[in-house]
Amino acid sequence: MPADFNWAIGGEAGDGIDSTGKIFAQALSRAGRHVFTSKDFASRIRGGYTAYKVRTAVDPVQSVVDRLDVLIALTPRTIEENLDELHEGSVIIYDGERTTMEDVEIPEGMIGLEVPLKRLAEEAGGAIMRNVVALGAACEVAEFPIENLDSALEKRFGSKGQQLVDNNKEAARKGQDYVDEEYDHEFDYDLETTDEDYVLLNGDEAIGMGAIAAGCKFYAGYPITPATDVMEYLTGRIENFGGHVVQAEDELSAINLALGAARAGARSMTATSGPGIDLMTETFGLVATSETPLVICDVMRSGPSTGMPTKQEQGDLDMLLYGGHGEIPRFVLAPTTISECFWKTVEAFNLAEKYQTPVYLTADLSLAVTEQTFSPEEFDMDEVEIDRGKVVDDDTISEWQNEKGQFKPHAITDDGVSPRAFPGTVDGAHMTTGLEHDELGRRTEDTDLRVEQVDKRNRKVETARSEEDWSPREFGDPDSENLVVSWGSNEGAMVEAIDLLEEEGVDVRFLSIPYMFPRFDLNEAFEDAEEVVVVECNATGQFADVVEHDTLTRVKRVNKYNGVRFKADELAEDIKQTLEA
Amino acid sequence: MSSEIRFTDFKSDKQPTWCPGCGDFGTMNGMMKALANTGNDPDNTFVVAGIGCSGKIGTYMHSYALHGVHGRALPVGAGVKLANPDLEVMVAGGDGDGYSIGAGHFVHAVRRNVDMTYVVMDNRIYGLTKGQASPTSREDFETSTTPDGPQQPPVNPMALALASGATFIAQSFSTDAQRHAEIVQKAIEHDGFGFVNVFSPCVTFNDVDTYDYFRDSLVDLAEEDHDPTDYDDAKDAILDGNKEYQGVIWQNEESVPYGEKHGVTEDMSQVDEGAPEGAMDLVREFY
């Protein structure tokens, strides 16, 4: 029996795939099992193939693999789409009475369980519960105690009344009983439960939660896949902490609203995806020049233009590092796991305020929309620290005034950081602008002042380089001569790939880089390495280019850009071949 | 402190670089008078502007100020006001800034009805780029980029505002100092988005919409039988293509500003030293 269990439900968009998958994932999580989910969805509201996949084990899981043990197929296409992941002994649950599924053929070697999902659901109180019947059937196949499913159903439907909860529980039991009675088969799965309590969340939710934890009070955004979940998470929650969400008319407005709130002293954020970053780039320069602390989150998807909005890619790095006219200091943070989405968001707010600089926080679609289980302690709120940087008040502002009593918001300092006075501070009234300016914030074209202000802003990066910890996350064998470097969501697959490689006799040292700028100095690691492989989800190797630039060393590249995240087993194979090449 | 505030306290020590005779001098003076008259002081006032001649206003005024990018001053102003409702927020723009590149933001700022004041310095020309047609230029107005005139009807900003659900629409004339300040003051006092289109003549590039033209043609609504709280009266004045009006044209007395409607009334600038109290509940939600 394999250590992990891989399950999926697939059908057409509109079939309730997402909520059904989530209920099953929650049932597993509540049963003390680790869960990692992935979604395969198309950019349409109804129709088209869509699937929700769950990988679960007692030990932590942090990637997907090329294997599917139990599949609930609501359409024939669901089977076709997953053929390469299904294997001998895979179980396919389907409704043979559904018109489109009547003539479906179960591939040889696999076990087809024909369950009248709709009919049983109607018996339990309504056809709409057919997916829950299927979940009950899956519980029987996997010998998973159905009480855990009950608990997830209560969470999902509890607010809609006990009757609905009871009907759903009944529907699940009908599915379970049907399989038990009709099929005389010992399945090869037995999902163990534990006493652990896990939380299950995705990267967008972790970013939203991190924002509230960091004291973010203002969010403005425009809906865009796959960043919208951040706004949806904050809406209805941030108000409980004295904050507010504005749905703007476009991304140009969103970043300007957020900029205004930040100037007023609020911790402020916007989130979008690549096309939105394009639009925000105009104001990004203003944010940087006016030295306004702002967190701008980019949840990457496939580009360019509208590309593949619902698919994975890490193609925005160049834009985040270099986008915008003129030269602009900025920080670029790229969380590598879902829990890091939380912690890096907190850090982003601190860096933004300490250095009065815009901070790009970039996640990719795979981090944003997939869910993973964690111990709640992973998000220990007592560990959250807030650093607001050099804020002056009515009493301290005089230290930063000139001889005429005028406040100097852009004072030249050794560390490059100037004082901040929130509006309302007595005798702090000042100007700020995207034009080059003097210490008072007033426009200047004076050549010396220009150089002083540019140097001052750039000095913040040097200060941050020496004062902050830009270390990567390290895995694998620290003494290995094979060095793998990656960023973003690839970490999970790579960490599992390390074990698979080890089984094949290949050892690697793996550095997962969470800071794109400023960056960890890779030179020392490179000196110790014989071979270096950079793994990323794009075609041109944007991060590999950066790494080569930093180290003046050629690297090998593993790139994936078909819109699908790396799978652990596939990645292990790619790395092995690349090292051997 | 506010009782001692004079409008000159809102003046900075920078000399404006507007052309001698520019309407923007009067527009700005009226704004400063209105701010002083409504009991504000520079430390509780935030002025936002975009690009162009109008965009320079934050430099010449003394207050908290941000000079932003072209056309996007309104969302900045809304962000400032929502984050700290104790501030008096005034947004200044030009006709290009407000009705061309920023037209989308204008419509939605009007809809949003955040309690702030929007003053548009309308000179019906692009001045700082040296004389091209603006969205309010006349159809036959010859410029360097429109030698035969734009050949498109000008935008009617007040009609745009009214159609978008404006709660306060006014128009004034920069050189009619007393009246202009009084109109801006009413906009500040309005609960919601106070929109004032100000005729602010460009003496360098616009020889059609001149001081003389406005002096001769402006009709003051205070001297007419006009009720600004009557929607039909407002609509008739706004859609009357034959006359230019000054005064408060429309005021919705039922206006509830965004902040009040959405419960955004607290200063957001203060943050706890660690995660806010109750933050662990956010984690528990994910069980």
Short mmCIF file of C-alpha atoms in Angstrom, two decimals, chain A residues 329-569:
data_model
loop_
_atom_site.label_atom_id
_atom_site.label_comp_id
_atom_site.label_asym_id
_atom_site.label_seq_id
_atom_site.Cartn_x
_atom_site.Cartn_y
_atom_site.Cartn_z
CA PRO A 329 14.59 50.80 -5.93
CA ARG A 330 12.17 48.11 -4.86
CA PHE A 331 12.04 44.87 -2.94
CA VAL A 332 10.75 41.69 -4.58
CA LEU A 333 9.67 38.88 -2.26
CA ALA A 334 8.59 35.51 -3.58
CA PRO A 335 7.17 33.10 -0.99
CA THR A 336 7.94 29.48 -1.74
CA THR A 337 5.20 27.72 0.22
CA ILE A 338 1.67 28.49 1.31
CA SER A 339 2.71 29.18 4.90
CA GLU A 340 5.49 31.43 3.60
CA CYS A 341 2.78 33.37 1.75
CA PHE A 342 1.62 34.36 5.24
CA TRP A 343 5.04 35.17 6.70
CA LYS A 344 6.41 36.96 3.66
CA THR A 345 3.31 39.16 3.58
CA VAL A 346 3.98 40.21 7.17
CA GLU A 347 7.60 40.83 6.25
CA ALA A 348 6.61 42.78 3.15
CA PHE A 349 4.71 45.32 5.27
CA ASN A 350 7.66 45.74 7.62
CA LEU A 351 10.15 46.17 4.79
CA ALA A 352 7.85 48.62 3.01
CA GLU A 353 7.57 50.84 6.08
CA LYS A 354 11.13 50.49 7.33
CA TYR A 355 12.54 51.48 3.97
CA GLN A 356 9.62 53.51 2.59
CA THR A 357 9.78 51.54 -0.60
CA PRO A 358 7.24 49.63 -2.67
CA VAL A 359 7.44 45.90 -2.09
CA TYR A 360 6.40 43.44 -4.75
CA LEU A 361 5.14 40.24 -3.18
CA THR A 362 4.81 37.60 -5.84
CA ALA A 363 3.07 34.27 -5.60
CA ASP A 364 2.28 32.02 -8.53
CA LEU A 365 -1.00 30.40 -9.44
CA SER A 366 0.05 27.08 -7.98
CA LEU A 367 0.66 28.63 -4.58
CA ALA A 368 -2.41 30.82 -4.79
CA VAL A 369 -5.17 28.35 -5.58
CA THR A 370 -3.96 25.08 -4.11
CA GLU A 371 -4.62 24.18 -0.51
CA GLN A 372 -2.36 22.53 1.97
CA THR A 373 -2.65 21.40 5.59
CA PHE A 374 -0.56 22.88 8.35
CA SER A 375 -0.41 22.74 12.09
CA PRO A 376 -2.10 25.89 13.36
CA GLU A 377 1.14 26.77 15.15
CA GLU A 378 2.60 27.41 11.70
CA PHE A 379 0.64 30.67 11.84
CA ASP A 380 1.45 31.63 15.41
CA MET A 381 0.21 35.19 15.70
CA ASP A 382 2.41 35.80 18.75
CA GLU A 383 5.39 35.55 16.42
CA VAL A 384 4.20 38.47 14.30
CA GLU A 385 6.36 41.55 14.78
CA ILE A 386 5.50 45.00 13.50
CA ASP A 387 8.13 47.56 12.56
CA ARG A 388 6.84 50.88 11.29
CA GLY A 389 10.22 52.46 10.72
CA LYS A 390 11.05 56.13 11.19
CA VAL A 391 7.68 57.67 12.04
CA VAL A 392 7.84 61.08 13.70
CA ASP A 393 5.09 62.63 15.80
CA ASP A 394 4.18 66.06 17.15
CA ASP A 395 7.00 65.87 19.69
CA THR A 396 9.81 64.56 17.50
CA ILE A 397 9.11 66.31 14.24
CA SER A 398 11.22 69.33 15.10
CA GLU A 399 14.35 67.21 14.70
CA TRP A 400 13.54 66.94 11.03
CA GLN A 401 12.68 70.54 10.22
CA ASN A 402 14.84 73.10 8.49
CA GLU A 403 15.63 76.52 9.89
CA LYS A 404 12.30 77.82 8.59
CA GLY A 405 10.41 75.12 10.47
CA GLN A 406 9.60 73.15 7.33
CA PHE A 407 9.45 69.35 7.59
CA LYS A 408 11.87 67.37 5.41
CA PRO A 409 10.10 64.18 4.25
CA HIS A 410 12.96 63.37 1.90
CA ALA A 411 15.83 64.33 4.20
CA ILE A 412 19.19 63.02 3.07
CA THR A 413 20.35 60.42 5.59
CA ASP A 414 23.24 57.97 5.85
CA ASP A 415 20.98 54.93 5.67
CA GLY A 416 18.86 56.43 2.91
CA VAL A 417 15.72 56.37 5.03
CA SER A 418 13.94 59.66 5.77
CA PRO A 419 11.41 60.44 8.51
CA ARG A 420 7.69 59.96 7.91
CA ALA A 421 5.01 62.28 9.27
CA PHE A 422 1.45 61.07 8.90
CA PRO A 423 -0.96 63.79 7.80
CA GLY A 424 -2.40 65.44 10.87
CA THR A 425 1.00 65.66 12.54
CA VAL A 426 1.34 69.24 13.75
CA ASP A 427 3.82 71.31 11.73
CA GLY A 428 4.39 68.38 9.39
CA ALA A 429 2.54 69.65 6.32
CA HIS A 430 4.63 68.74 3.32
CA MET A 431 4.60 68.02 -0.35
CA THR A 432 5.54 64.82 -2.09
CA THR A 433 5.68 64.11 -5.76
CA GLY A 434 6.81 61.83 -8.54
CA LEU A 435 8.91 64.67 -9.84
CA GLU A 436 12.49 64.77 -8.66
CA HIS A 437 12.44 66.84 -5.52
CA ASP A 438 14.50 68.42 -2.77
CA GLU A 439 14.45 67.40 0.88
CA LEU A 440 11.17 69.26 1.35
CA GLY A 441 9.56 67.28 -1.45
CA ARG A 442 9.46 70.18 -3.85
CA ARG A 443 10.23 69.80 -7.51
CA THR A 444 13.79 70.40 -8.56
CA GLU A 445 15.92 70.06 -11.68
CA ASP A 446 19.08 70.95 -9.80
CA THR A 447 21.76 68.50 -10.95
CA ASP A 448 23.35 68.06 -7.53
CA LEU A 449 20.03 67.56 -5.75
CA ARG A 450 19.04 65.00 -8.36
CA VAL A 451 22.14 62.94 -7.68
CA GLU A 452 21.69 63.27 -3.91
CA GLN A 453 18.10 62.03 -4.00
CA VAL A 454 18.80 59.16 -6.40
CA ASP A 455 21.72 58.05 -4.24
CA LYS A 456 19.66 58.41 -1.09
CA ARG A 457 16.88 56.17 -2.44
CA ASN A 458 19.35 53.59 -3.71
CA ARG A 459 21.17 53.65 -0.37
CA LYS A 460 18.08 52.10 1.22
CA VAL A 461 18.81 48.91 -0.69
CA GLU A 462 22.36 48.83 0.62
CA THR A 463 21.12 49.40 4.16
CA ALA A 464 18.58 46.62 3.77
CA ARG A 465 21.22 44.28 2.34
CA SER A 466 23.25 44.61 5.52
CA GLU A 467 20.42 44.81 8.06
CA GLU A 468 18.00 42.15 6.89
CA ASP A 469 18.32 38.41 6.48
CA TRP A 470 18.01 37.42 2.81
CA SER A 471 18.89 33.77 3.32
CA PRO A 472 17.42 31.05 1.14
CA ARG A 473 15.68 27.93 2.45
CA GLU A 474 18.03 25.01 2.23
CA PHE A 475 17.24 21.31 1.70
CA GLY A 476 18.96 18.10 0.71
CA ASP A 477 22.60 17.21 1.20
CA PRO A 478 24.61 20.35 2.13
CA ASP A 479 27.80 18.71 0.88
CA SER A 480 26.48 17.60 -2.48
CA GLU A 481 28.24 18.83 -5.60
CA ASN A 482 24.90 18.99 -7.37
CA LEU A 483 23.22 22.29 -6.62
CA VAL A 484 19.58 22.93 -7.51
CA VAL A 485 18.16 26.44 -7.23
CA SER A 486 14.54 27.47 -7.67
CA TRP A 487 11.99 30.05 -6.60
CA GLY A 488 8.26 30.17 -5.86
CA SER A 489 6.00 27.16 -5.68
CA ASN A 490 8.57 24.73 -7.11
CA GLU A 491 9.93 24.17 -3.61
CA GLY A 492 7.32 21.59 -2.62
CA ALA A 493 7.85 19.39 -5.67
CA MET A 494 11.61 19.78 -5.39
CA VAL A 495 11.73 18.82 -1.73
CA GLU A 496 9.91 15.58 -2.54
CA ALA A 497 12.05 15.10 -5.63
CA ILE A 498 15.14 15.10 -3.40
CA ASP A 499 13.94 11.87 -1.75
CA LEU A 500 13.08 10.30 -5.09
CA LEU A 501 16.51 11.24 -6.45
CA GLU A 502 18.16 9.77 -3.41
CA GLU A 503 16.44 6.46 -4.12
CA GLU A 504 18.08 6.61 -7.55
CA GLY A 505 21.45 7.34 -6.02
CA VAL A 506 21.53 11.02 -6.90
CA ASP A 507 22.24 13.49 -4.11
CA VAL A 508 21.52 17.20 -4.43
CA ARG A 509 21.78 20.34 -2.40
CA PHE A 510 18.69 22.50 -2.92
CA LEU A 511 18.40 26.24 -2.32
CA SER A 512 14.89 27.66 -2.52
CA ILE A 513 15.16 31.43 -2.97
CA PRO A 514 12.42 33.53 -1.39
CA TYR A 515 13.96 36.95 -2.07
CA MET A 516 14.33 38.01 -5.67
CA PHE A 517 15.67 41.46 -4.78
CA PRO A 518 17.79 42.06 -2.84
CA ARG A 519 19.12 38.53 -3.21
CA PHE A 520 21.25 36.08 -1.31
CA ASP A 521 24.80 35.97 -2.66
CA LEU A 522 25.03 32.63 -4.42
CA ASN A 523 28.74 32.84 -5.22
CA GLU A 524 29.91 30.72 -2.31
CA ALA A 525 27.36 28.00 -2.99
CA PHE A 526 28.43 28.00 -6.62
CA GLU A 527 32.07 27.57 -5.72
CA ASP A 528 31.22 24.41 -3.85
CA ALA A 529 29.12 23.02 -6.68
CA GLU A 530 30.11 20.98 -9.69
CA GLU A 531 26.76 21.28 -11.43
CA VAL A 532 24.06 23.93 -10.98
CA VAL A 533 20.48 23.50 -12.15
CA VAL A 534 17.91 26.29 -12.01
CA VAL A 535 14.29 25.13 -11.94
CA GLU A 536 11.44 27.46 -12.89
CA CYS A 537 8.05 27.62 -14.59
CA ASN A 538 8.82 29.75 -17.63
CA ALA A 539 10.31 29.29 -21.07
CA THR A 540 13.24 31.68 -21.10
CA GLY A 541 14.74 31.07 -17.67
CA GLN A 542 14.32 34.53 -16.19
CA PHE A 543 15.71 33.55 -12.80
CA ALA A 544 18.48 31.48 -14.38
CA ASP A 545 19.54 34.63 -16.23
CA VAL A 546 19.62 36.55 -12.97
CA VAL A 547 21.64 33.81 -11.30
CA GLU A 548 24.13 33.76 -14.17
CA HIS A 549 24.42 37.52 -13.94
CA ASP A 550 25.08 37.37 -10.20
CA THR A 551 27.65 34.58 -10.34
CA LEU A 552 29.15 34.92 -13.82
CA THR A 553 28.65 31.19 -14.16
CA ARG A 554 26.65 29.20 -16.70
CA VAL A 555 23.86 27.12 -15.21
CA LYS A 556 21.73 24.27 -16.48
CA ARG A 557 18.03 24.90 -16.74
CA VAL A 558 14.85 22.96 -16.13
CA ASN A 559 11.92 24.92 -17.45
CA LYS A 560 8.26 24.04 -17.62
CA TYR A 561 5.78 26.32 -19.35
CA ASN A 562 2.84 24.22 -20.47
CA GLY A 563 0.67 25.79 -17.78
CA VAL A 564 1.00 22.95 -15.28
CA ARG A 565 3.10 23.00 -12.12
CA PHE A 566 6.01 20.66 -11.58
CA LYS A 567 5.13 17.24 -10.24
CA ALA A 568 7.60 15.69 -7.81
CA ASP A 569 8.28 12.49 -9.77
#
